[in-house]
PDB file of C-alpha atoms in Angstrom:
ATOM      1  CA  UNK A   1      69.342   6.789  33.222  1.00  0.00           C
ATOM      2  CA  UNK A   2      69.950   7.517  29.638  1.00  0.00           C
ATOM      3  CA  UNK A   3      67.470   8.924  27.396  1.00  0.00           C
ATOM      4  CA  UNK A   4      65.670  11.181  25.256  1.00  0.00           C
ATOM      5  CA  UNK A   5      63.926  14.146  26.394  1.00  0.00           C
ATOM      6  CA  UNK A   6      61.483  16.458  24.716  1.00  0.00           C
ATOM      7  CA  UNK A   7      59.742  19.053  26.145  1.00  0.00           C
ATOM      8  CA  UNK A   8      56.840  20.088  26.210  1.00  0.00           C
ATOM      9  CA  UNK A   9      54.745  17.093  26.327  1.00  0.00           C
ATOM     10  CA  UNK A  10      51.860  19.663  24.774  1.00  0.00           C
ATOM     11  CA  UNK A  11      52.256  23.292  23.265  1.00  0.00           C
ATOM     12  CA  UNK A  12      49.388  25.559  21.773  1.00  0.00           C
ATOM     13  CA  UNK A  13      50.457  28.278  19.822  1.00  0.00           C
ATOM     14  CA  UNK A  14      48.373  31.376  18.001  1.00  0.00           C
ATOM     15  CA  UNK A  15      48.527  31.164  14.410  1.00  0.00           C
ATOM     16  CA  UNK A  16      51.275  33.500  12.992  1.00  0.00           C
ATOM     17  CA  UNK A  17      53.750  32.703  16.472  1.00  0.00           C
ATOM     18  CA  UNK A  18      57.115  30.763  16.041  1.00  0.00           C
ATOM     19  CA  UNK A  19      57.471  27.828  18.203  1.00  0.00           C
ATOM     20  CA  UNK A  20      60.637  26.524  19.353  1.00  0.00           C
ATOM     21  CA  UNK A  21      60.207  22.598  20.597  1.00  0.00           C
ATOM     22  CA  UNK A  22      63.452  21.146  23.051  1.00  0.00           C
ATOM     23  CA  UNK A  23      64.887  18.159  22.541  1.00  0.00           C
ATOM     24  CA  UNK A  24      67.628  16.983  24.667  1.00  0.00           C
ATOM     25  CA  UNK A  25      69.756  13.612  24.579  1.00  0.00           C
ATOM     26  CA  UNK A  26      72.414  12.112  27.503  1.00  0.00           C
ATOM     27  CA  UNK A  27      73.072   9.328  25.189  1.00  0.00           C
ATOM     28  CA  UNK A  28      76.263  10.299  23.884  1.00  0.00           C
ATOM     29  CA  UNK A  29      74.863  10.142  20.250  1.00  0.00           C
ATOM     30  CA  UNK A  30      76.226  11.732  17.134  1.00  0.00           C
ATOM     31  CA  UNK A  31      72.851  11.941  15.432  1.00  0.00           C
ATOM     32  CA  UNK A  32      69.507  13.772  16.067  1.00  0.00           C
ATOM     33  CA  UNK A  33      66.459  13.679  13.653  1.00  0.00           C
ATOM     34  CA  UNK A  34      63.147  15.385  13.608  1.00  0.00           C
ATOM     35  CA  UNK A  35      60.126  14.015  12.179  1.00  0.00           C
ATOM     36  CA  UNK A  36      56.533  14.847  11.997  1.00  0.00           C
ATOM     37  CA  UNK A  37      53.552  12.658  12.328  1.00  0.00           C
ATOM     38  CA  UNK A  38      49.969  13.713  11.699  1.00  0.00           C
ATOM     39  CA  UNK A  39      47.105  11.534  12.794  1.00  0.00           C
ATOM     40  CA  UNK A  40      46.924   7.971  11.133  1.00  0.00           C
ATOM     41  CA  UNK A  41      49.795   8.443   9.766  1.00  0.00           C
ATOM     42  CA  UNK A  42      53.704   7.901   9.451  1.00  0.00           C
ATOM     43  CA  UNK A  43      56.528   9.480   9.909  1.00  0.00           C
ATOM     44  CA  UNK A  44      57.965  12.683   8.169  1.00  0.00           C
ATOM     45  CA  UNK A  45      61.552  14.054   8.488  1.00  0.00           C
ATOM     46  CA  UNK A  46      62.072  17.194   8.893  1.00  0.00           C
ATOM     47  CA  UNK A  47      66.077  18.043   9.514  1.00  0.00           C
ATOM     48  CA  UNK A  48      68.835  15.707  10.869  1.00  0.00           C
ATOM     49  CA  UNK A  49      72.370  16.702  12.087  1.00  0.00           C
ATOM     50  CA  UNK A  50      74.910  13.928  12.240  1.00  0.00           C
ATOM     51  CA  UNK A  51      77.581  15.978  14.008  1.00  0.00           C
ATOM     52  CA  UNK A  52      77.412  19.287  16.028  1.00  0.00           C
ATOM     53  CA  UNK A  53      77.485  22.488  13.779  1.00  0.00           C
ATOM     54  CA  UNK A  54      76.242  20.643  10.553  1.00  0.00           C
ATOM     55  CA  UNK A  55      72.240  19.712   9.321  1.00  0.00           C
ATOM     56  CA  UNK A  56      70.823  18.799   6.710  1.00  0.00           C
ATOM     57  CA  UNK A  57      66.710  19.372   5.303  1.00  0.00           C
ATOM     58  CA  UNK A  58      64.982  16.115   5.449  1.00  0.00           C
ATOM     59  CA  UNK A  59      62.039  15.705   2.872  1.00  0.00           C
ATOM     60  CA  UNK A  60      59.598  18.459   4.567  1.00  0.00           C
ATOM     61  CA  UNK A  61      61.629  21.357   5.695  1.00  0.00           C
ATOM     62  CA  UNK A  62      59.692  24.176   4.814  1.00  0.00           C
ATOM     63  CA  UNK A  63      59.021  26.257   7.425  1.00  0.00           C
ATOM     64  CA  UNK A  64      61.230  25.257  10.125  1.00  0.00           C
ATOM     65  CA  UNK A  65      64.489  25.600  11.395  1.00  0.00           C
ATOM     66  CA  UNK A  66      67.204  23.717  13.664  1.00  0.00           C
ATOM     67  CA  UNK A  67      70.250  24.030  15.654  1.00  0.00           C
ATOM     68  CA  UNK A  68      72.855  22.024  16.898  1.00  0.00           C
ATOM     69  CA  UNK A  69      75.436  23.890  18.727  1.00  0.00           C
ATOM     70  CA  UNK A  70      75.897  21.538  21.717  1.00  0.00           C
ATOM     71  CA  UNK A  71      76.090  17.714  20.765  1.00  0.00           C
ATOM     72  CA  UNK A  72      73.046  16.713  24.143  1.00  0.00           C
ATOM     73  CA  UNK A  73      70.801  19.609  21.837  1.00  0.00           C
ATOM     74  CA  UNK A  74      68.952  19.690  19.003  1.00  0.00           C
ATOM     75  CA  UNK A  75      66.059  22.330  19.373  1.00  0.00           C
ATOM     76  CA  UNK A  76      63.190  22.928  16.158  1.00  0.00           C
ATOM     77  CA  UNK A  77      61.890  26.074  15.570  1.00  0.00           C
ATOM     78  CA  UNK A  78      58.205  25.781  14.015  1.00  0.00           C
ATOM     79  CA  UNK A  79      58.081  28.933  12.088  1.00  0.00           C
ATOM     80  CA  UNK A  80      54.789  30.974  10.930  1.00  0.00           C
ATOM     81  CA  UNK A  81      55.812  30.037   7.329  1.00  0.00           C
ATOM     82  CA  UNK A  82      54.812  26.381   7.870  1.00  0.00           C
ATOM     83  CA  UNK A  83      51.431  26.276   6.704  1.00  0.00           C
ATOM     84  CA  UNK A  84      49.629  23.706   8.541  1.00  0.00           C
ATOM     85  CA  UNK A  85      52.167  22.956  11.823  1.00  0.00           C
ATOM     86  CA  UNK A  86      49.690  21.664  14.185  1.00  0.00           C
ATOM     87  CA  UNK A  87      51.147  17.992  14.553  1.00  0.00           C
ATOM     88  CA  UNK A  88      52.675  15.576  16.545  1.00  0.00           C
ATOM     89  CA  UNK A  89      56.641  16.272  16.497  1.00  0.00           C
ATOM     90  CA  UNK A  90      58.994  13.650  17.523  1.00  0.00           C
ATOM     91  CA  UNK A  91      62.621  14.065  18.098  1.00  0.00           C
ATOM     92  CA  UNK A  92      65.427  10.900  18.092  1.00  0.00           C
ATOM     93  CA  UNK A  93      69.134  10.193  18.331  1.00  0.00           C
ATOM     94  CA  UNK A  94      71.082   7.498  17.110  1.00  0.00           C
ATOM     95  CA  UNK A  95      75.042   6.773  17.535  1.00  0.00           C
ATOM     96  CA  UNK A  96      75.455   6.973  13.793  1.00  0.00           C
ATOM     97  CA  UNK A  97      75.446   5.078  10.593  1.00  0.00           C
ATOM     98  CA  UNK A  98      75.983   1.652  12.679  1.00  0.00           C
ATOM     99  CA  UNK A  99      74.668   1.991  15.252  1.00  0.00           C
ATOM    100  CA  UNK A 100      70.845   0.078  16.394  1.00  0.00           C
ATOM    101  CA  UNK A 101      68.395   1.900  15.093  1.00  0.00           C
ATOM    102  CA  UNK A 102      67.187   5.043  16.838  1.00  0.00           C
ATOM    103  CA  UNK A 103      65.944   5.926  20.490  1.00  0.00           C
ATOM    104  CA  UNK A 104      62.850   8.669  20.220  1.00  0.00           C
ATOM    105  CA  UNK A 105      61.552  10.738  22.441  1.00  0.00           C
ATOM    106  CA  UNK A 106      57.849  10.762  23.903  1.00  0.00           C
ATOM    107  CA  UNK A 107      57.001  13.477  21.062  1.00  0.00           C
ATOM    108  CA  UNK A 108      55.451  17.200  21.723  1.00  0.00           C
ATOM    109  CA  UNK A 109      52.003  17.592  20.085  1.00  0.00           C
ATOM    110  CA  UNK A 110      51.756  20.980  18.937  1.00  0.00           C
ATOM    111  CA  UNK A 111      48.251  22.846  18.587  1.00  0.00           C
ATOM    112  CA  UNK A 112      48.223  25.999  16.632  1.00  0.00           C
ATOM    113  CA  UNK A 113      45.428  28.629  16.998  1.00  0.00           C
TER     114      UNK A 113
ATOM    115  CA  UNK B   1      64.347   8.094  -3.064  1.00  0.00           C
ATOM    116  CA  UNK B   2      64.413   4.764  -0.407  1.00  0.00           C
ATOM    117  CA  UNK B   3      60.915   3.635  -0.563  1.00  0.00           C
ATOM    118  CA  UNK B   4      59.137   1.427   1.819  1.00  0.00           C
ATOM    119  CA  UNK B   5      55.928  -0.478   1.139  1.00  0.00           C
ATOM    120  CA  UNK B   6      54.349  -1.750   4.904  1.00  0.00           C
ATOM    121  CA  UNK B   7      50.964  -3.618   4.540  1.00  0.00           C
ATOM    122  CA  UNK B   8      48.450  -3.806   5.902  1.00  0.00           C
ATOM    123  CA  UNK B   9      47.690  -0.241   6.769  1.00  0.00           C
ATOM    124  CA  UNK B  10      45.093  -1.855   9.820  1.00  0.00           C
ATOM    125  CA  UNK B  11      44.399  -4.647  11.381  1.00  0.00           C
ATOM    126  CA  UNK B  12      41.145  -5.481  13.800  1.00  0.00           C
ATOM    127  CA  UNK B  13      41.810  -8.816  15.113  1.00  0.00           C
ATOM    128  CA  UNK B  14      40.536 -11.019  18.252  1.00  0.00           C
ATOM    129  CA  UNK B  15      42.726 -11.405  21.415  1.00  0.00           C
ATOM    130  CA  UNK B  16      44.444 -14.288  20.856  1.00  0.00           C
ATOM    131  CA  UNK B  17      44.722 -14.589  16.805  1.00  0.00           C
ATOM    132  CA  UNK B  18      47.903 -14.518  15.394  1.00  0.00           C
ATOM    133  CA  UNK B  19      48.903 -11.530  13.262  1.00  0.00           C
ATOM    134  CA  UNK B  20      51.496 -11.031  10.370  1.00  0.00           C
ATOM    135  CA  UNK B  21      52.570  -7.878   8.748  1.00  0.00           C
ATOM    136  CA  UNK B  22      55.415  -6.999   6.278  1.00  0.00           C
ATOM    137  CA  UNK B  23      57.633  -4.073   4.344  1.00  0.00           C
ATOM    138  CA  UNK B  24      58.940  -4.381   1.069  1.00  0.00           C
ATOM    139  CA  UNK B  25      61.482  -1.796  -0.297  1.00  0.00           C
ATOM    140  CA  UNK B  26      62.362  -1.021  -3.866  1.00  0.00           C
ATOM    141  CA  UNK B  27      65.960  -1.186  -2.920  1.00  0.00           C
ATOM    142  CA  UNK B  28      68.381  -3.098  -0.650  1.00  0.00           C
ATOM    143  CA  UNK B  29      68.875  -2.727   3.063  1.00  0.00           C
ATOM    144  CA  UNK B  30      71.252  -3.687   5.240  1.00  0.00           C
ATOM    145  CA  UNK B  31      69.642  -3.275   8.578  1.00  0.00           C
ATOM    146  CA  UNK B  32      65.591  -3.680   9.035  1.00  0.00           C
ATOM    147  CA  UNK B  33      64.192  -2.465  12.251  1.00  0.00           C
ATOM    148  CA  UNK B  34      60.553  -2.636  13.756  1.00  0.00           C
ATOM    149  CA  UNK B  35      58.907  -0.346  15.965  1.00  0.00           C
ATOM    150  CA  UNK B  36      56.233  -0.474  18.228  1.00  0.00           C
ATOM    151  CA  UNK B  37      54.188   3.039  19.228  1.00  0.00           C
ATOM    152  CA  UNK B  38      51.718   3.275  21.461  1.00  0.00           C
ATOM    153  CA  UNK B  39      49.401   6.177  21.588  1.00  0.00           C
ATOM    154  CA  UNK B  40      50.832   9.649  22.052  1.00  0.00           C
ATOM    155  CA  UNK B  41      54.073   8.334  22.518  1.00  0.00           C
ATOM    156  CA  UNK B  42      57.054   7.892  20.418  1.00  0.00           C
ATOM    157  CA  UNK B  43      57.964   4.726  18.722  1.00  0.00           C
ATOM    158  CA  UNK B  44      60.184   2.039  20.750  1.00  0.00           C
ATOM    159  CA  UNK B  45      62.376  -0.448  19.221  1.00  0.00           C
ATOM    160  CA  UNK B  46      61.224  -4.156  19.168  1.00  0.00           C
ATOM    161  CA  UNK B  47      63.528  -5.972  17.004  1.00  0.00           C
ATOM    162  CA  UNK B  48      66.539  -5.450  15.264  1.00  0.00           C
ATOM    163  CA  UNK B  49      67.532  -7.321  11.849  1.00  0.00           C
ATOM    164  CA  UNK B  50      71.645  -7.505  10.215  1.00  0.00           C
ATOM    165  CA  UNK B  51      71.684 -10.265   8.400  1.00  0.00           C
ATOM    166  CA  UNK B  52      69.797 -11.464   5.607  1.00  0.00           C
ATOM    167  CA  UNK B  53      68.055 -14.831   6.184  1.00  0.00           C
ATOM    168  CA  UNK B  54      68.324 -13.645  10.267  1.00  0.00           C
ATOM    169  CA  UNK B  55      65.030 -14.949  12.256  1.00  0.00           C
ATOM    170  CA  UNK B  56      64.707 -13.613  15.510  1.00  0.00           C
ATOM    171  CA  UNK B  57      62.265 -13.957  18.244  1.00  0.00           C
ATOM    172  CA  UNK B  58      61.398 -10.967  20.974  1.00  0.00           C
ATOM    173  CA  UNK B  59      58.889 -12.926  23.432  1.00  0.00           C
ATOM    174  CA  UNK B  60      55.866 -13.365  21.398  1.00  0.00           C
ATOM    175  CA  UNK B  61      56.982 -11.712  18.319  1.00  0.00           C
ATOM    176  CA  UNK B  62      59.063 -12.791  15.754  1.00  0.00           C
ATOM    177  CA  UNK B  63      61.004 -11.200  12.518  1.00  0.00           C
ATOM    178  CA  UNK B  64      62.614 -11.706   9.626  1.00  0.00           C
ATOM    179  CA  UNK B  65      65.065 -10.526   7.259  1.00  0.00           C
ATOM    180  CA  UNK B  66      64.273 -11.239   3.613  1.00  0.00           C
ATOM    181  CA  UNK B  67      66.755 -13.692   1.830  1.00  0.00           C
ATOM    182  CA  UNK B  68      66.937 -10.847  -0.821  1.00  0.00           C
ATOM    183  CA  UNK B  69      67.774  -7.977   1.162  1.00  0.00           C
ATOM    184  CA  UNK B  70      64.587  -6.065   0.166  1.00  0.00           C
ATOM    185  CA  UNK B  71      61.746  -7.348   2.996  1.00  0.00           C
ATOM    186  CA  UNK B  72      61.451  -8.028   6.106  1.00  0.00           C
ATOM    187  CA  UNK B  73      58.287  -9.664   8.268  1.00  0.00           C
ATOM    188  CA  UNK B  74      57.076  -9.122  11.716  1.00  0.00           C
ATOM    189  CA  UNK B  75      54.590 -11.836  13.420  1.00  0.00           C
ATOM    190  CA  UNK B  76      52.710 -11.633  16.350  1.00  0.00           C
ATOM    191  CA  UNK B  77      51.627 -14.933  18.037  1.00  0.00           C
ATOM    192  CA  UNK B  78      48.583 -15.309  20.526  1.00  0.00           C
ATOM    193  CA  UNK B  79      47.448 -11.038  20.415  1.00  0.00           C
ATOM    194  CA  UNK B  80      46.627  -9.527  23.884  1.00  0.00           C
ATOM    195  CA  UNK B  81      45.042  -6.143  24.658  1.00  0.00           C
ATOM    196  CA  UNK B  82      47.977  -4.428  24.960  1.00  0.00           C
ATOM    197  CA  UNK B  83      49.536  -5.096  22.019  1.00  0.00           C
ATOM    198  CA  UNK B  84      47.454  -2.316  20.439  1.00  0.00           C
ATOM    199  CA  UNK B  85      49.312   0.371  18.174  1.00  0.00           C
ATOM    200  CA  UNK B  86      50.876   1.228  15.269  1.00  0.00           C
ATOM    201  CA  UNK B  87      54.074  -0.811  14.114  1.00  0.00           C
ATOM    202  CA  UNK B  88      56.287   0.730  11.905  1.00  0.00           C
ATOM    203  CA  UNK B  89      59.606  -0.891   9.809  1.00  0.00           C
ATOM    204  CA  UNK B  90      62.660   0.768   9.051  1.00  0.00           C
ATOM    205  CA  UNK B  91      65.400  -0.504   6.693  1.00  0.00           C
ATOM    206  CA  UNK B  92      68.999   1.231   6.786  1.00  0.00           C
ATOM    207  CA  UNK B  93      71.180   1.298   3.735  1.00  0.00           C
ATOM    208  CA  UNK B  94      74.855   1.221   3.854  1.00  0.00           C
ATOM    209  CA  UNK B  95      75.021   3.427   0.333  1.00  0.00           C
ATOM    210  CA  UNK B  96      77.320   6.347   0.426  1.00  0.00           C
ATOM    211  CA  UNK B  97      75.868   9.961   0.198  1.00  0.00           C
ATOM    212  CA  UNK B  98      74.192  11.866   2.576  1.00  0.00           C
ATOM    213  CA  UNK B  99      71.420   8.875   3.187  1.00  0.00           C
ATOM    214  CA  UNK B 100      74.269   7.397   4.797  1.00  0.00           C
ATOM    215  CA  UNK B 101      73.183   5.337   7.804  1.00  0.00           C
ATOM    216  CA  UNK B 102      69.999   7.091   7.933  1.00  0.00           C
ATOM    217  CA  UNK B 103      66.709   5.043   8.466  1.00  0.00           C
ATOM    218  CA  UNK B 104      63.738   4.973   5.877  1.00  0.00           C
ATOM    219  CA  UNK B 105      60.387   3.789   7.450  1.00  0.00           C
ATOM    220  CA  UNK B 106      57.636   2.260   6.467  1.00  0.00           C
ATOM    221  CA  UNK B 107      53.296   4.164   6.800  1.00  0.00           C
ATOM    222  CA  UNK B 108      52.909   1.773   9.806  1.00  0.00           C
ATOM    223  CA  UNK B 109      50.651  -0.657  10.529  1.00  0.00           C
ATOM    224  CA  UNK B 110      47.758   0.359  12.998  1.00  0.00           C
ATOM    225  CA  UNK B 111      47.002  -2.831  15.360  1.00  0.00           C
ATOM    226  CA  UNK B 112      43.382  -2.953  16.915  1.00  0.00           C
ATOM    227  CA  UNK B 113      42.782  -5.470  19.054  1.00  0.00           C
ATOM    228  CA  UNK B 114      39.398  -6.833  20.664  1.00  0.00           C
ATOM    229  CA  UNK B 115      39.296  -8.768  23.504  1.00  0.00           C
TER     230      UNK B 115
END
């Protein structure tokens, strides 16, 4: 079956460590996003890619990083310049600027240390 | 920037009342989209909006697309248990630019439900 995959499902982290969180698509989609959700709250982005090789900083950037060198692959490096990264990350694909809406993964929730 | 206003924040309600919830946006859309999440997992599409005026029905919930382009409204008939979580809209703009196709959501709505 298609999907979404993110992985892990929980990390903990010592303050000061970069993180790197997975995501992984079989969907065939052009587009990946990152977001961050805290508690009660809604959702953040972070970077989005719309094709492989090229990203762009969504409104909270700061202290991470991406990749996408593989279209399936868009992996987000938590670095120890983000101030307060302990947070629920979720990762989604879409086929592009038509497509129907976006498919998310089940989110990692990070703990930091 | 694409804003979107979602109210209410919450909702406690008793199984079986009816609930309404809505997103206003300072600007046009041309695609609205509402999402259910449940708790530590990410958000799933419900329903899917195109056209303006559009009504459509997903079992017991039902949305619409705002005649002027810049709402949209999500109803729940008859609550149950399980439809506990936090519903979020998400309008898509077909502007040019690097917001191109991207979605802007709304703070979500957090759904309590008592039975």
């Amino acid at each position: 079956d298609g999907g979404i995959t993110q992985s892990p499902k929980y990390l903990f982290r010592k303050e000061g460590q970069n993180v790197t969180l997975s995501c992984e698509q079989n969907l065939n989609h052009d587009a990946m996003y990152w977001y961050r959700q805290d508690p009660g709250q809604g959702l953040r982005l972070i970077y989005y890619s719309q094709i492989v090789n090229d990203f762009q900083k969504g409104d909270i950037a700061e202290g991470y990083s991406v990749s996408r060198e593989k279209k399936e692959s868009f992996p987000l490096t938590v670095t120890s310049a983000q101030k307060n990264p302990t947070a629920f990350y979720l990762c989604a694909s879409s086929t592009g600027p038509e497509g129907h809406g976006y498919t998310f993964g089940s989110g990692t929730r990070l703990t930091v240390v | 920037g694409q804003q979107l206003n979602q109210s209410p924040q919450s909702m406690f309600i008793q199984e079986g009342e009816d609930v309404s919830m809505n997103c206003t946006s300072s600007s046009i859309f041309n695609t609205w989209l509402w999402y259910k999440q449940e708790p530590g997992e990410g958000p799933v599409l419900l329903i899917a909006l195109y056209k303006a005026g559009e009504l459509t029905s997903n079992g017991r919930l039902t949305a619409q697309f705002g005649i002027t382009r810049k709402d949209s409204f999500l109803n729940i008939s008859a609550s149950i248990p399980s439809d506990v979580g936090i519903y979020f809209c998400a309008g898509r703009s077909n502007a040019g630019g690097t917001s191109y196709g991207k979605l802007t959501f709304g703070q979500g709505t957090i759904l309590t439900v008592h039975p």
